[in-house]
C-alpha positions as MATLAB code, in Angstrom:
seq = 'MCDGDGASGAAAPRPAPGPAVDPIALVPVDEVVVTTIIDNVFDALLTSDDRVTRAPFASGSVAAPQFEGGRTFTGLRAEHGFSALVTVRRGETTTTLLFDAGVSPDGMTTNADRLGIDLQGVQGVVLSHGHFDHVGGLAGLATRSRLPMTVHPLIWTRRRLLLPGTGGTELPTLSSAALEAEGFRVMERREPSLLVDGCVLITGEIDRTTDFERGMPPPHQAWDGSDWRHDPLVLDDQALVVHVRGRGLVVLTGCGHAGAVNTARHAMRLTGVRRLHALLGGLHLGGPAFEPIITPTVQALAELAPDLVAPGHCTGWRAQAALAAALPDAFVPSSSGTRYTLAAA';
ca = [
       0.000    0.000    0.000;
       1.144    3.524   -0.739;
      -0.454    5.558    2.033;
       2.159    8.207    2.732;
       5.009    6.750    0.667;
       5.728   10.078   -1.027;
       5.323    8.864   -4.597;
       2.147   10.769   -5.339;
       3.922   13.956   -6.375;
       7.297   12.589   -7.428;
       6.845   11.859  -11.120;
       6.895   14.467  -13.883;
       5.062   14.507  -17.203;
       6.835   12.271  -19.659;
       6.827   12.145  -23.461;
       5.284    9.251  -25.334;
       6.086    9.857  -29.012;
       4.853    7.625  -31.797;
       2.747    4.475  -31.574;
       3.038    2.059  -28.673;
       5.817   -0.480  -29.191;
       3.511   -3.288  -28.136;
      -0.110   -2.118  -28.635;
      -2.777   -3.671  -26.459;
      -5.153   -5.885  -28.422;
      -8.459   -4.552  -27.120;
     -11.170   -6.911  -28.368;
     -13.989   -5.004  -30.136;
     -17.492   -5.313  -28.699;
     -20.924   -5.219  -30.296;
     -22.351   -2.721  -27.838;
     -21.510   -0.731  -24.740;
     -24.171    0.863  -22.557;
     -23.021    3.507  -20.069;
     -25.568    4.564  -17.441;
     -24.717    7.612  -15.351;
     -25.983    6.736  -11.886;
     -24.615    9.829  -10.130;
     -23.647   13.186  -11.596;
     -23.635   16.803  -10.457;
     -26.861   17.524  -12.348;
     -30.302   15.965  -12.741;
     -32.450   17.518  -15.454;
     -35.775   15.778  -16.046;
     -36.567   17.976  -19.047;
     -33.721   16.656  -21.211;
     -34.942   14.627  -24.174;
     -33.938   11.197  -25.437;
     -32.787   10.136  -28.893;
     -31.452    6.984  -30.545;
     -28.204    7.116  -28.516;
     -29.358    8.683  -25.256;
     -32.172    7.678  -22.903;
     -33.093   10.122  -20.147;
     -34.604    9.332  -16.769;
     -37.925   11.126  -16.102;
     -39.150   12.627  -12.838;
     -41.218    9.480  -12.328;
     -37.977    7.593  -11.650;
     -38.307    8.652   -8.012;
     -41.605    8.113   -6.240;
     -41.620    8.767   -2.490;
     -44.153    9.081    0.305;
     -45.452   12.641    0.780;
     -48.620   13.062    2.870;
     -49.419   16.561    1.576;
     -50.379   15.140   -1.851;
     -53.539   13.291   -2.865;
     -52.637    9.630   -2.777;
     -49.765   10.276   -0.365;
     -46.909   10.230   -2.888;
     -44.877   12.539   -5.122;
     -42.078   12.337   -7.703;
     -38.586   13.478   -6.767;
     -36.557   12.357   -9.775;
     -32.970   11.344   -9.126;
     -30.291   12.639   -6.815;
     -27.572   14.937   -8.088;
     -24.451   15.436   -6.006;
     -20.848   16.516   -6.473;
     -19.658   13.074   -7.439;
     -19.661   10.561  -10.240;
     -20.717    6.959  -10.762;
     -21.522    5.011  -13.914;
     -22.608    1.505  -14.807;
     -20.875    0.039  -17.866;
     -22.382   -2.973  -19.643;
     -20.482   -4.446  -22.583;
     -21.934   -6.997  -25.001;
     -19.979   -9.246  -27.298;
     -22.155  -11.750  -29.102;
     -24.475  -13.280  -26.515;
     -22.225  -12.413  -23.558;
     -22.782   -9.316  -21.438;
     -20.743   -8.077  -18.493;
     -21.495   -5.187  -16.141;
     -18.910   -3.126  -14.270;
     -19.330   -0.241  -11.834;
     -17.077    2.739  -12.541;
     -16.829    4.916   -9.410;
     -19.470    5.206   -6.698;
     -20.383    8.849   -6.071;
     -19.797   10.875   -2.928;
     -22.551    9.973   -0.427;
     -22.972    6.543    1.193;
     -26.529    6.151   -0.141;
     -26.655    8.324   -3.274;
     -25.625    5.643   -5.761;
     -27.913    2.994   -4.282;
     -30.847    5.416   -4.091;
     -30.554    6.311   -7.766;
     -29.977    2.702   -8.765;
     -33.188    1.718   -6.978;
     -35.139    4.513   -8.651;
     -33.772    3.471  -12.042;
     -34.602   -0.185  -11.442;
     -30.927   -1.190  -11.561;
     -30.015   -4.290   -9.561;
     -26.486   -3.663   -8.296;
     -26.251   -7.348   -7.429;
     -25.633   -7.828  -11.136;
     -22.364   -5.887  -10.990;
     -19.453   -8.217  -11.763;
     -16.577   -5.901  -10.949;
     -15.673   -2.393   -9.750;
     -13.191    0.066  -11.245;
     -12.159    3.208   -9.359;
     -10.874    6.112  -11.417;
      -8.865    7.586   -8.515;
      -8.977    8.044   -4.752;
     -10.831   11.335   -4.298;
     -13.749   10.851   -1.918;
     -16.419   12.077   -4.358;
     -15.851    8.939   -6.445;
     -15.757    6.268   -3.758;
     -18.275    7.275   -1.078;
     -21.066    4.954   -2.231;
     -19.063    1.729   -2.100;
     -20.913    0.729    1.063;
     -23.868   -0.100   -1.185;
     -21.917   -3.043   -2.588;
     -20.330   -4.189    0.651;
     -22.541   -7.283    0.952;
     -21.073   -8.802   -2.208;
     -18.565  -11.582   -1.513;
     -15.110  -11.034   -3.013;
     -16.270   -8.624   -5.700;
     -13.143   -7.720   -7.720;
     -12.034   -4.085   -7.634;
      -9.359   -2.615   -9.917;
      -7.427    0.389   -8.578;
      -4.129    2.212   -8.992;
      -1.789    1.616   -6.009;
      -1.624    5.340   -5.205;
      -5.366    5.460   -4.589;
      -4.679    5.289   -0.821;
      -2.686    8.573   -0.843;
      -3.576   11.062    1.898;
      -4.512   14.420    0.396;
      -5.659   17.827    1.563;
      -6.693   21.230    0.222;
      -4.716   24.153    1.639;
      -6.792   27.144    0.617;
      -5.640   30.708    1.453;
      -6.568   31.762    4.952;
      -7.163   28.198    6.179;
      -5.119   25.594    7.975;
      -5.935   23.047    5.321;
      -8.752   20.514    5.008;
      -7.703   16.887    4.840;
      -9.829   14.911    2.408;
     -11.340   11.557    3.416;
      -8.866    8.830    2.474;
      -9.984    5.476    1.130;
      -9.004    2.535    3.356;
      -7.728   -0.668    1.778;
      -8.243   -2.578    5.032;
     -11.880   -1.466    5.221;
     -12.555   -2.486    1.616;
     -11.006   -5.913    2.173;
     -13.053   -6.311    5.359;
     -16.219   -5.440    3.445;
     -15.519   -8.256    0.998;
     -13.913   -6.514   -1.976;
     -11.016   -8.268   -3.698;
      -8.715   -5.322   -4.395;
      -6.281   -5.547   -7.307;
      -3.655   -2.803   -7.631;
      -2.152   -2.048  -11.027;
      -0.034    0.848  -12.267;
       0.035   -0.671  -15.727;
      -2.905   -1.108  -18.108;
      -5.330   -3.923  -17.272;
      -7.568   -5.907  -19.592;
     -10.882   -7.018  -18.073;
     -13.931   -8.898  -19.393;
     -12.008  -11.341  -21.614;
     -10.004   -8.544  -23.180;
     -12.999   -6.288  -23.970;
     -12.407   -3.549  -21.361;
      -9.151   -1.655  -20.894;
      -8.255    0.151  -17.669;
      -5.505    2.555  -18.639;
      -3.449    2.571  -15.468;
      -1.172    5.634  -15.289;
      -1.771    8.018  -18.161;
       1.077    9.618  -20.117;
       1.108   13.405  -19.711;
       2.110   14.707  -23.138;
       0.330   18.014  -23.734;
       1.989   21.268  -22.713;
      -1.195   22.774  -21.241;
      -2.712   20.030  -19.035;
      -0.577   20.605  -15.952;
      -2.803   19.158  -13.279;
      -3.963   20.434   -9.932;
      -2.975   23.841   -8.501;
      -0.707   24.223   -5.418;
      -3.521   24.018   -2.808;
      -3.965   20.335   -3.746;
      -1.415   18.516   -1.600;
      -0.394   14.962   -0.688;
       1.303   13.603    2.432;
       4.798   12.244    1.649;
       5.365   10.602    5.024;
       6.825   13.668    6.717;
       5.199   16.715    5.178;
       2.461   17.954    2.848;
       3.615   18.687   -0.692;
       1.956   19.930   -3.871;
       0.321   17.012   -5.709;
      -0.340   18.275   -9.242;
      -0.531   14.979  -11.105;
      -2.948   12.756   -9.143;
      -1.077    9.792  -10.613;
      -3.768    7.320   -9.587;
      -6.102    8.856  -12.198;
      -7.119    6.268  -14.802;
      -9.859    5.781  -17.393;
     -11.991    2.931  -18.735;
     -11.832    2.220  -22.480;
     -13.966    0.043  -24.778;
     -13.550   -0.485  -28.538;
     -16.932   -0.531  -30.277;
     -16.562   -2.510  -33.495;
     -16.557   -0.286  -36.549;
     -16.938    2.905  -34.481;
     -13.810    3.436  -32.394;
     -12.973    3.941  -28.747;
     -15.352    4.861  -25.948;
     -13.394    6.573  -23.148;
     -14.947    7.016  -19.698;
     -13.262    9.279  -17.152;
     -14.005   10.030  -13.508;
     -12.419   13.475  -13.198;
      -9.845   13.289  -15.969;
      -7.114   14.693  -13.713;
      -4.546   13.498  -16.255;
      -6.199   15.839  -18.769;
      -8.972   15.048  -21.216;
      -6.647   15.257  -24.215;
      -3.868   13.283  -22.542;
      -6.400   10.599  -21.625;
      -7.928   10.280  -25.094;
      -4.552   10.267  -26.830;
      -3.177    7.734  -24.333;
      -6.096    5.371  -24.964;
      -5.616    5.661  -28.718;
      -1.869    5.111  -28.428;
      -2.230    2.092  -26.132;
      -4.708    0.348  -28.400;
      -3.565    1.491  -31.824;
      -7.192    2.505  -32.541;
      -7.099    5.907  -34.201;
     -10.786    6.769  -33.865;
     -12.368    8.292  -30.763;
     -16.052    7.398  -30.853;
     -17.155    8.827  -27.496;
     -15.778   10.678  -24.477;
     -17.875   10.628  -21.313;
     -17.420   11.656  -17.677;
     -15.684   14.394  -15.722;
     -13.056   16.498  -17.529;
     -12.058   18.779  -14.607;
     -12.149   22.107  -16.411;
     -14.239   24.012  -13.872;
     -12.984   26.911  -11.774;
     -10.369   29.651  -12.267;
      -7.371   27.280  -12.089;
      -8.588   25.320  -15.121;
     -10.611   27.741  -17.210;
      -7.433   29.055  -18.956;
      -6.927   25.650  -20.587;
     -10.487   25.277  -21.870;
      -9.636   26.713  -25.297;
      -6.658   24.433  -26.116;
      -8.495   21.450  -24.656;
     -11.574   22.048  -26.782;
      -9.455   22.665  -29.878;
      -7.561   19.399  -29.392;
     -10.728   17.410  -28.732;
     -12.388   18.931  -31.790;
      -9.453   17.686  -33.884;
     -10.173   14.164  -32.636;
     -13.773   14.613  -33.881;
     -15.611   12.249  -31.514;
     -19.144   11.217  -32.404;
     -20.362   11.797  -28.851;
     -19.101   13.995  -26.020;
     -20.962   13.922  -22.701;
     -18.894   15.909  -20.182;
     -20.230   15.944  -16.644;
     -19.274   16.175  -12.966;
     -16.271   18.533  -12.638;
     -16.162   19.733  -16.258;
     -17.748   23.083  -15.402;
     -20.349   25.058  -17.335;
     -17.874   27.199  -19.270;
     -16.118   24.143  -20.697;
     -19.436   22.477  -21.426;
     -20.588   25.558  -23.331;
     -17.327   25.662  -25.295;
     -17.586   21.968  -26.170;
     -21.216   22.377  -27.209;
     -20.223   25.243  -29.520;
     -17.227   23.427  -31.019;
     -18.887   20.008  -31.353;
     -22.615   20.737  -31.707;
     -23.490   17.375  -33.283;
     -21.483   15.374  -30.750;
     -22.224   17.258  -27.513;
     -24.791   15.800  -25.101;
     -25.441   17.382  -21.673;
     -24.849   14.958  -18.835;
     -27.426   14.212  -16.135;
     -27.950   11.609  -13.435;
     -29.844    8.653  -14.833;
     -28.781    9.066  -18.477;
     -28.179    5.895  -20.489;
     -25.852    6.055  -23.503;
     -26.180    3.150  -25.951;
     -23.244    2.867  -28.356;
     -23.563    0.016  -30.858;
     -21.284   -1.410  -33.527;
     -21.521   -0.192  -37.094;
];
């Protein structure tokens, strides 16, 4: 375990020119369905189309004595966190993974119940990184015996935010011992991992190759065993990648701390697949520290010309507006309860 071993801020961005020497043979799938269980926004007025299915207000029916009949609709929860269900189909075989778990202990399970999702069908868990707003709902799966969980070994790093005028706020740190005690079978990998018979790629550490995606600002710190130090890279950040046959790569991020462009390019380089079909999840472009890189990020993503872009969670409204303007046919606003169905050509 790496709690306090000092490695979290030690590495620097490194070049990765040219194609991978030994590309990963990511097996194409016939379909991938990504369901956003938790996101920062729930909008019941968003409409569906052939790729996107929205959850209506009627997804949440609760007791409310002030109404005739004693019930009302509440829709789904939105919270500052992220969680998605990923179901891949190849032929007659389907496999479902949980990617992140939101921030609150009951948010993910509440929304899953309202959406009619049986979390007992989850066959594995992938955590994008260790920040608490992506792991808080894991208690909802704690009754599962030996459920496999794929993580980066630096996910246990202690971190804090040292904002001006404060003494610093230490962030909740994920506990490996607690997860093991709850029945998860934790597998740590820095390197890329292939899951689901070679159909799902977990990137492991992501190469940092752009000159503008420089990571977290100085207030984001990690404990090195003796002191708090700036942790710009969040090296445990990783993404989930699926190759949809005839379409290209689907890349799912939690926060995208490695950078949205770095992440997409890394996935393409690892697999040798030169087409980005879809980019979904948090892109961490919100707030004054990241808004200066919105323009180069959007320009680089536009050059990749994805068919679908659904940025949520920490992307921020300015970046979402810029992406919607640059990629009007691809952009889809994210919302809790949205199901994206991406099928082979």
